[in-house]
Amino acid sequence: MENYNQTSTDFILLGFFPPSRIGLFLFILIVLIFLMALIGNLSMILLIFLDTHLHTPMYFLLSQLSLIDLNYISTIVPKMASDFLSGNKSISFTGCGIQSFFFLALGGAEALLLASMAYDRYIAICFPLHYPIRMSKRVCVLMITGSWIIGSINACAHTVYVLHIPYCRSRAINHFFCDVPAMVTLACMDTWVYEGTVFLSTTIFLLFPFIGILCSYGQVLLAVYHMKSAEGRKKAYLTCSTHLTVVTFYCAPFVYTYLRPRYLRSPTEDKVLAVFYTILTPVLNPIIYSLRNKEVMGALTRVSQGICSGKM
């Protein structure tokens, strides 16, 4: 191992699966979750595209969330599975940079998109008469485009930095993907300034949107409480609880991982927490938004009936 590290520019991903039956069980479980995430998110994208009843800003944003999750989990799991099956845990210097870029870009875009979805629900419930103006098609497109562009710029800055710092220690990354904080621990220079920028990025892209989402839903719940329609209150509560579940499941472990100082972090704990926002969230999003949403289930029924009648 040491000889390899000294003569190769490749990194080694130590991975998530232990070399035992437990590792095999976790491998099978994560591959099944990956397949479920692919099917669920692809189905959500196609359903929103095919059913005209879902051609609204809320579902347009949801289709983008599914697209991000689809790419997000595809950035991580195939490499994990390949490493486990082949026994070759190396990843090229360039490959590590590419994986790191897509992970950061998609992660930042998803956080901003979740904030946009919270704003959408806030306007829809608190200012329903202003909704067509404040959430027009143009505004919706700007929100989505801005999320992708800002997330990509942030990812590019971090990726360029980690690819230009000198690595003079072992090139074994104690993680299952090229996570920037895990890579920085291998550097042979003082990186405390850069770690400060990671803290700042996490605050801007995760903590602030999370706080903003909580505040907006606080206003929403207050407005819902004063609704006269029991059916309207039920629908609003269902929508809010669904979104808050997704946001908390995604942001909480992410923020906890990236805002902790290096001396309080452990590789094992970081890997377990990373499973939540890289693997579990992409599979849970389509399940939560479909099974708890009558409009999505209705659209699924209409599309299925249309396909069946077309074949007949």
CSV table of C-alpha atoms in Angstrom, one decimal:
chain,number,residue,atom,x,y,z
A,1,MET,CA,0.0,0.0,0.0
A,2,GLU,CA,2.7,2.5,1.0
A,3,ASN,CA,4.7,1.8,-2.1
A,4,TYR,CA,1.6,2.2,-4.3
A,5,ASN,CA,0.9,5.6,-2.6
A,6,GLN,CA,4.3,6.9,-3.2
A,7,THR,CA,4.5,6.0,-6.9
A,8,SER,CA,0.9,6.6,-8.1
A,9,THR,CA,-1.2,9.7,-8.4
A,10,ASP,CA,-4.4,7.7,-8.0
A,11,PHE,CA,-6.4,7.9,-4.8
A,12,ILE,CA,-7.8,4.9,-3.0
A,13,LEU,CA,-11.4,4.9,-1.6
A,14,LEU,CA,-11.4,2.7,1.5
A,15,GLY,CA,-15.2,2.3,1.0
A,16,PHE,CA,-18.2,1.6,3.1
A,17,PHE,CA,-18.5,-2.2,2.9
A,18,PRO,CA,-16.5,-4.3,5.3
A,19,PRO,CA,-15.0,-7.5,3.8
A,20,SER,CA,-17.5,-9.8,5.5
A,21,ARG,CA,-21.1,-11.1,5.1
A,22,ILE,CA,-22.3,-7.9,6.6
A,23,GLY,CA,-20.5,-6.0,3.8
A,24,LEU,CA,-22.2,-8.3,1.2
A,25,PHE,CA,-25.6,-7.6,2.8
A,26,LEU,CA,-25.0,-3.8,2.8
A,27,PHE,CA,-23.8,-4.0,-0.8
A,28,ILE,CA,-27.0,-5.9,-1.9
A,29,LEU,CA,-29.2,-3.5,0.1
A,30,ILE,CA,-27.6,-0.3,-1.3
A,31,VAL,CA,-27.8,-1.7,-4.9
A,32,LEU,CA,-31.5,-2.4,-4.4
A,33,ILE,CA,-32.0,1.2,-3.0
A,34,PHE,CA,-30.1,2.5,-6.0
A,35,LEU,CA,-32.4,0.7,-8.4
A,36,MET,CA,-35.5,1.9,-6.5
A,37,ALA,CA,-34.2,5.5,-6.6
A,38,LEU,CA,-33.6,5.2,-10.4
A,39,ILE,CA,-37.1,3.8,-11.0
A,40,GLY,CA,-38.8,6.2,-8.6
A,41,ASN,CA,-37.2,9.4,-9.8
A,42,LEU,CA,-37.5,8.5,-13.5
A,43,SER,CA,-41.1,7.7,-13.0
A,44,MET,CA,-41.7,11.0,-11.2
A,45,ILE,CA,-40.0,12.9,-14.1
A,46,LEU,CA,-42.0,11.1,-16.8
A,47,LEU,CA,-45.3,11.4,-14.8
A,48,ILE,CA,-44.9,15.2,-14.4
A,49,PHE,CA,-44.0,15.5,-18.1
A,50,LEU,CA,-46.9,13.3,-19.4
A,51,ASP,CA,-49.8,14.5,-17.2
A,52,THR,CA,-50.9,18.1,-17.9
A,53,HIS,CA,-52.6,18.4,-14.5
A,54,LEU,CA,-49.1,18.4,-13.0
A,55,HIS,CA,-47.8,21.2,-15.2
A,56,THR,CA,-47.6,23.7,-12.4
A,57,PRO,CA,-44.6,25.5,-10.7
A,58,MET,CA,-44.7,23.1,-7.7
A,59,TYR,CA,-44.4,20.0,-9.8
A,60,PHE,CA,-41.9,21.6,-12.2
A,61,LEU,CA,-39.7,22.2,-9.2
A,62,LEU,CA,-40.4,18.6,-8.1
A,63,SER,CA,-39.3,17.2,-11.4
A,64,GLN,CA,-36.0,19.1,-11.1
A,65,LEU,CA,-35.6,17.6,-7.6
A,66,SER,CA,-36.0,14.2,-9.1
A,67,LEU,CA,-33.5,14.9,-11.8
A,68,ILE,CA,-30.9,16.1,-9.3
A,69,ASP,CA,-31.5,13.1,-7.1
A,70,LEU,CA,-31.2,10.8,-10.1
A,71,ASN,CA,-27.8,12.2,-11.0
A,72,TYR,CA,-26.8,12.6,-7.3
A,73,ILE,CA,-27.1,8.9,-6.4
A,74,SER,CA,-25.6,7.9,-9.8
A,75,THR,CA,-22.5,9.9,-9.0
A,76,ILE,CA,-21.9,7.8,-5.8
A,77,VAL,CA,-23.3,4.2,-5.9
A,78,PRO,CA,-22.0,2.8,-9.3
A,79,LYS,CA,-18.4,3.5,-8.2
A,80,MET,CA,-19.1,2.0,-4.7
A,81,ALA,CA,-20.5,-1.2,-6.4
A,82,SER,CA,-17.7,-1.4,-8.9
A,83,ASP,CA,-15.0,-1.1,-6.2
A,84,PHE,CA,-16.7,-3.8,-4.1
A,85,LEU,CA,-17.2,-6.3,-7.0
A,86,SER,CA,-13.7,-5.8,-8.6
A,87,GLY,CA,-11.7,-5.3,-5.4
A,88,ASN,CA,-10.0,-2.4,-7.1
A,89,LYS,CA,-10.6,0.7,-4.9
A,90,SER,CA,-8.4,3.1,-6.8
A,91,ILE,CA,-9.8,6.2,-8.5
A,92,SER,CA,-7.8,8.4,-10.8
A,93,PHE,CA,-6.8,11.9,-9.8
A,94,THR,CA,-9.1,13.3,-12.6
A,95,GLY,CA,-11.9,10.9,-11.8
A,96,CYS,CA,-11.8,12.0,-8.2
A,97,GLY,CA,-12.1,15.6,-9.2
A,98,ILE,CA,-15.0,14.9,-11.5
A,99,GLN,CA,-16.9,13.0,-8.8
A,100,SER,CA,-16.2,15.7,-6.2
A,101,PHE,CA,-17.4,18.4,-8.6
A,102,PHE,CA,-20.7,16.6,-9.4
A,103,PHE,CA,-21.3,15.8,-5.8
A,104,LEU,CA,-20.9,19.4,-4.7
A,105,ALA,CA,-22.7,20.9,-7.6
A,106,LEU,CA,-25.8,18.6,-7.2
A,107,GLY,CA,-25.7,19.0,-3.4
A,108,GLY,CA,-25.7,22.8,-3.6
A,109,ALA,CA,-28.3,22.8,-6.3
A,110,GLU,CA,-30.6,20.6,-4.3
A,111,ALA,CA,-30.4,22.7,-1.2
A,112,LEU,CA,-31.3,25.9,-3.2
A,113,LEU,CA,-34.1,24.0,-5.0
A,114,LEU,CA,-35.6,22.9,-1.7
A,115,ALA,CA,-35.6,26.6,-0.6
A,116,SER,CA,-37.3,27.5,-3.9
A,117,MET,CA,-40.0,24.8,-3.2
A,118,ALA,CA,-40.5,26.2,0.3
A,119,TYR,CA,-41.0,29.7,-1.2
A,120,ASP,CA,-43.5,28.3,-3.7
A,121,ARG,CA,-45.6,26.8,-0.9
A,122,TYR,CA,-45.3,30.0,1.2
A,123,ILE,CA,-46.7,32.1,-1.7
A,124,ALA,CA,-49.3,29.5,-2.6
A,125,ILE,CA,-50.8,29.4,0.9
A,126,CYS,CA,-50.1,32.8,2.4
A,127,PHE,CA,-50.6,34.9,-0.8
A,128,PRO,CA,-52.8,32.8,-3.1
A,129,LEU,CA,-54.0,35.8,-5.2
A,130,HIS,CA,-50.4,36.8,-5.9
A,131,TYR,CA,-49.3,33.3,-6.8
A,132,PRO,CA,-49.6,33.5,-10.6
A,133,ILE,CA,-47.4,36.6,-10.6
A,134,ARG,CA,-44.8,35.7,-8.0
A,135,MET,CA,-44.5,32.1,-9.2
A,136,SER,CA,-44.8,32.7,-13.0
A,137,LYS,CA,-43.1,30.4,-15.4
A,138,ARG,CA,-40.3,32.9,-15.8
A,139,VAL,CA,-39.7,33.1,-12.1
A,140,CYS,CA,-39.7,29.3,-11.8
A,141,VAL,CA,-37.2,28.9,-14.7
A,142,LEU,CA,-34.9,31.5,-13.0
A,143,MET,CA,-35.1,29.7,-9.7
A,144,ILE,CA,-34.1,26.4,-11.3
A,145,THR,CA,-31.4,27.9,-13.5
A,146,GLY,CA,-30.0,29.9,-10.6
A,147,SER,CA,-29.8,26.7,-8.4
A,148,TRP,CA,-27.8,24.8,-11.1
A,149,ILE,CA,-25.5,27.7,-11.9
A,150,ILE,CA,-24.7,28.8,-8.3
A,151,GLY,CA,-24.2,25.2,-7.2
A,152,SER,CA,-21.8,24.6,-10.2
A,153,ILE,CA,-19.8,27.7,-9.5
A,154,ASN,CA,-19.4,26.7,-5.8
A,155,ALA,CA,-18.4,23.2,-6.8
A,156,CYS,CA,-15.9,24.4,-9.3
A,157,ALA,CA,-14.1,26.6,-6.8
A,158,HIS,CA,-13.8,23.8,-4.2
A,159,THR,CA,-12.8,21.2,-6.8
A,160,VAL,CA,-10.1,23.4,-8.3
A,161,TYR,CA,-8.6,23.9,-4.8
A,162,VAL,CA,-8.5,20.2,-3.8
A,163,LEU,CA,-6.9,19.3,-7.1
A,164,HIS,CA,-4.1,21.8,-6.7
A,165,ILE,CA,-3.1,21.2,-3.1
A,166,PRO,CA,0.0,19.0,-2.5
A,167,TYR,CA,-0.7,15.5,-1.2
A,168,CYS,CA,2.3,14.0,0.5
A,169,ARG,CA,0.7,11.5,2.8
A,170,SER,CA,-1.1,8.3,2.1
A,171,ARG,CA,-3.6,8.7,-0.8
A,172,ALA,CA,-6.1,6.5,0.9
A,173,ILE,CA,-9.4,8.4,1.3
A,174,ASN,CA,-11.3,7.1,4.3
A,175,HIS,CA,-14.7,7.4,2.6
A,176,PHE,CA,-16.8,5.8,-0.1
A,177,PHE,CA,-16.5,8.8,-2.5
A,178,CYS,CA,-14.2,11.7,-3.0
A,179,ASP,CA,-15.5,13.9,-0.2
A,180,VAL,CA,-13.6,17.2,0.0
A,181,PRO,CA,-13.1,17.3,3.8
A,182,ALA,CA,-11.8,13.7,3.7
A,183,MET,CA,-9.4,14.6,0.9
A,184,VAL,CA,-8.1,17.7,2.7
A,185,THR,CA,-6.9,15.6,5.7
A,186,LEU,CA,-4.4,14.0,3.3
A,187,ALA,CA,-2.8,17.3,2.4
A,188,CYS,CA,0.7,18.2,3.5
A,189,MET,CA,0.0,21.9,4.0
A,190,ASP,CA,-2.0,23.9,6.5
A,191,THR,CA,-5.6,24.0,5.2
A,192,TRP,CA,-7.3,25.9,8.1
A,193,VAL,CA,-8.1,28.8,5.8
A,194,TYR,CA,-9.7,26.5,3.3
A,195,GLU,CA,-11.6,24.7,6.0
A,196,GLY,CA,-13.1,28.1,6.9
A,197,THR,CA,-14.4,28.5,3.3
A,198,VAL,CA,-16.0,25.0,3.6
A,199,PHE,CA,-17.7,26.2,6.8
A,200,LEU,CA,-18.8,29.4,5.0
A,201,SER,CA,-20.1,27.4,1.9
A,202,THR,CA,-22.0,25.0,4.2
A,203,THR,CA,-23.6,28.0,6.0
A,204,ILE,CA,-24.6,29.7,2.8
A,205,PHE,CA,-25.8,26.7,0.9
A,206,LEU,CA,-27.3,24.5,3.6
A,207,LEU,CA,-27.8,26.3,7.0
A,208,PHE,CA,-29.3,29.6,5.7
A,209,PRO,CA,-31.7,27.8,3.3
A,210,PHE,CA,-32.7,25.4,6.1
A,211,ILE,CA,-33.4,28.3,8.4
A,212,GLY,CA,-35.3,30.1,5.7
A,213,ILE,CA,-37.4,27.1,5.0
A,214,LEU,CA,-38.2,26.7,8.7
A,215,CYS,CA,-39.2,30.3,8.9
A,216,SER,CA,-41.4,30.2,5.8
A,217,TYR,CA,-43.2,27.1,7.0
A,218,GLY,CA,-43.7,28.8,10.3
A,219,GLN,CA,-45.6,31.5,8.5
A,220,VAL,CA,-47.4,28.9,6.4
A,221,LEU,CA,-48.5,26.9,9.5
A,222,LEU,CA,-49.7,30.2,11.1
A,223,ALA,CA,-51.8,30.9,8.0
A,224,VAL,CA,-53.1,27.4,7.8
A,225,TYR,CA,-54.2,27.6,11.4
A,226,HIS,CA,-56.6,30.4,10.5
A,227,MET,CA,-58.1,28.7,7.5
A,228,LYS,CA,-61.8,28.1,7.7
A,229,SER,CA,-61.8,25.1,5.4
A,230,ALA,CA,-60.9,21.8,7.2
A,231,GLU,CA,-60.1,20.2,3.8
A,232,GLY,CA,-57.8,23.1,3.0
A,233,ARG,CA,-56.0,22.9,6.3
A,234,LYS,CA,-55.5,19.1,5.9
A,235,LYS,CA,-54.1,19.5,2.4
A,236,ALA,CA,-51.8,22.3,3.5
A,237,TYR,CA,-50.5,20.4,6.5
A,238,LEU,CA,-49.9,17.4,4.4
A,239,THR,CA,-47.9,19.4,1.9
A,240,CYS,CA,-45.8,21.2,4.5
A,241,SER,CA,-45.1,18.0,6.6
A,242,THR,CA,-44.0,16.2,3.4
A,243,HIS,CA,-41.6,19.0,2.4
A,244,LEU,CA,-40.2,19.4,5.9
A,245,THR,CA,-39.5,15.7,6.2
A,246,VAL,CA,-37.5,15.8,2.9
A,247,VAL,CA,-35.6,18.9,4.0
A,248,THR,CA,-34.8,17.7,7.5
A,249,PHE,CA,-33.6,14.3,6.2
A,250,TYR,CA,-31.3,15.9,3.7
A,251,CYS,CA,-30.0,19.0,5.5
A,252,ALA,CA,-29.6,17.9,9.1
A,253,PRO,CA,-26.9,15.2,8.6
A,254,PHE,CA,-25.2,17.3,5.9
A,255,VAL,CA,-25.0,20.4,8.1
A,256,TYR,CA,-23.9,18.3,11.1
A,257,THR,CA,-21.1,16.7,9.1
A,258,TYR,CA,-19.7,19.8,7.4
A,259,LEU,CA,-20.0,22.4,10.2
A,260,ARG,CA,-18.1,20.3,12.8
A,261,PRO,CA,-14.4,21.1,13.3
A,262,ARG,CA,-12.0,18.5,12.1
A,263,TYR,CA,-11.0,17.3,15.6
A,264,LEU,CA,-14.7,16.4,16.4
A,265,ARG,CA,-15.2,14.3,13.2
A,266,SER,CA,-14.7,10.6,12.8
A,267,PRO,CA,-14.5,8.8,9.4
A,268,THR,CA,-16.9,6.1,10.4
A,269,GLU,CA,-19.5,8.6,11.6
A,270,ASP,CA,-19.0,10.7,8.5
A,271,LYS,CA,-19.6,7.7,6.2
A,272,VAL,CA,-22.8,6.7,8.0
A,273,LEU,CA,-24.2,10.3,7.9
A,274,ALA,CA,-23.2,10.5,4.2
A,275,VAL,CA,-25.4,7.5,3.4
A,276,PHE,CA,-28.4,9.6,4.5
A,277,TYR,CA,-27.9,12.5,2.1
A,278,THR,CA,-26.3,10.6,-0.8
A,279,ILE,CA,-28.2,7.4,-0.9
A,280,LEU,CA,-31.4,7.4,1.3
A,281,THR,CA,-32.7,10.9,0.4
A,282,PRO,CA,-32.8,10.2,-3.4
A,283,VAL,CA,-34.9,7.1,-2.9
A,284,LEU,CA,-37.2,8.6,-0.2
A,285,ASN,CA,-38.1,11.8,-2.1
A,286,PRO,CA,-40.2,10.1,-4.9
A,287,ILE,CA,-41.8,7.8,-2.3
A,288,ILE,CA,-42.7,10.6,0.1
A,289,TYR,CA,-44.0,12.9,-2.6
A,290,SER,CA,-46.0,10.2,-4.4
A,291,LEU,CA,-47.5,8.1,-1.7
A,292,ARG,CA,-48.6,11.1,0.4
A,293,ASN,CA,-49.8,13.2,-2.6
A,294,LYS,CA,-53.3,12.6,-4.0
A,295,GLU,CA,-52.6,14.7,-7.1
A,296,VAL,CA,-49.5,12.5,-8.0
A,297,MET,CA,-51.5,9.3,-7.4
A,298,GLY,CA,-54.3,10.6,-9.5
A,299,ALA,CA,-51.9,11.5,-12.3
A,300,LEU,CA,-50.4,8.0,-12.1
A,301,THR,CA,-53.8,6.4,-12.5
A,302,ARG,CA,-54.7,8.6,-15.5
A,303,VAL,CA,-51.4,8.0,-17.2
A,304,SER,CA,-51.6,4.2,-16.6
A,305,GLN,CA,-55.2,4.1,-17.9
A,306,GLY,CA,-54.1,6.1,-21.0
A,307,ILE,CA,-51.2,3.7,-21.7
A,308,CYS,CA,-53.5,0.6,-21.2
A,309,SER,CA,-56.2,2.0,-23.5
A,310,GLY,CA,-53.6,3.0,-26.1
A,311,LYS,CA,-52.3,-0.6,-26.2
A,312,MET,CA,-55.8,-2.0,-26.5
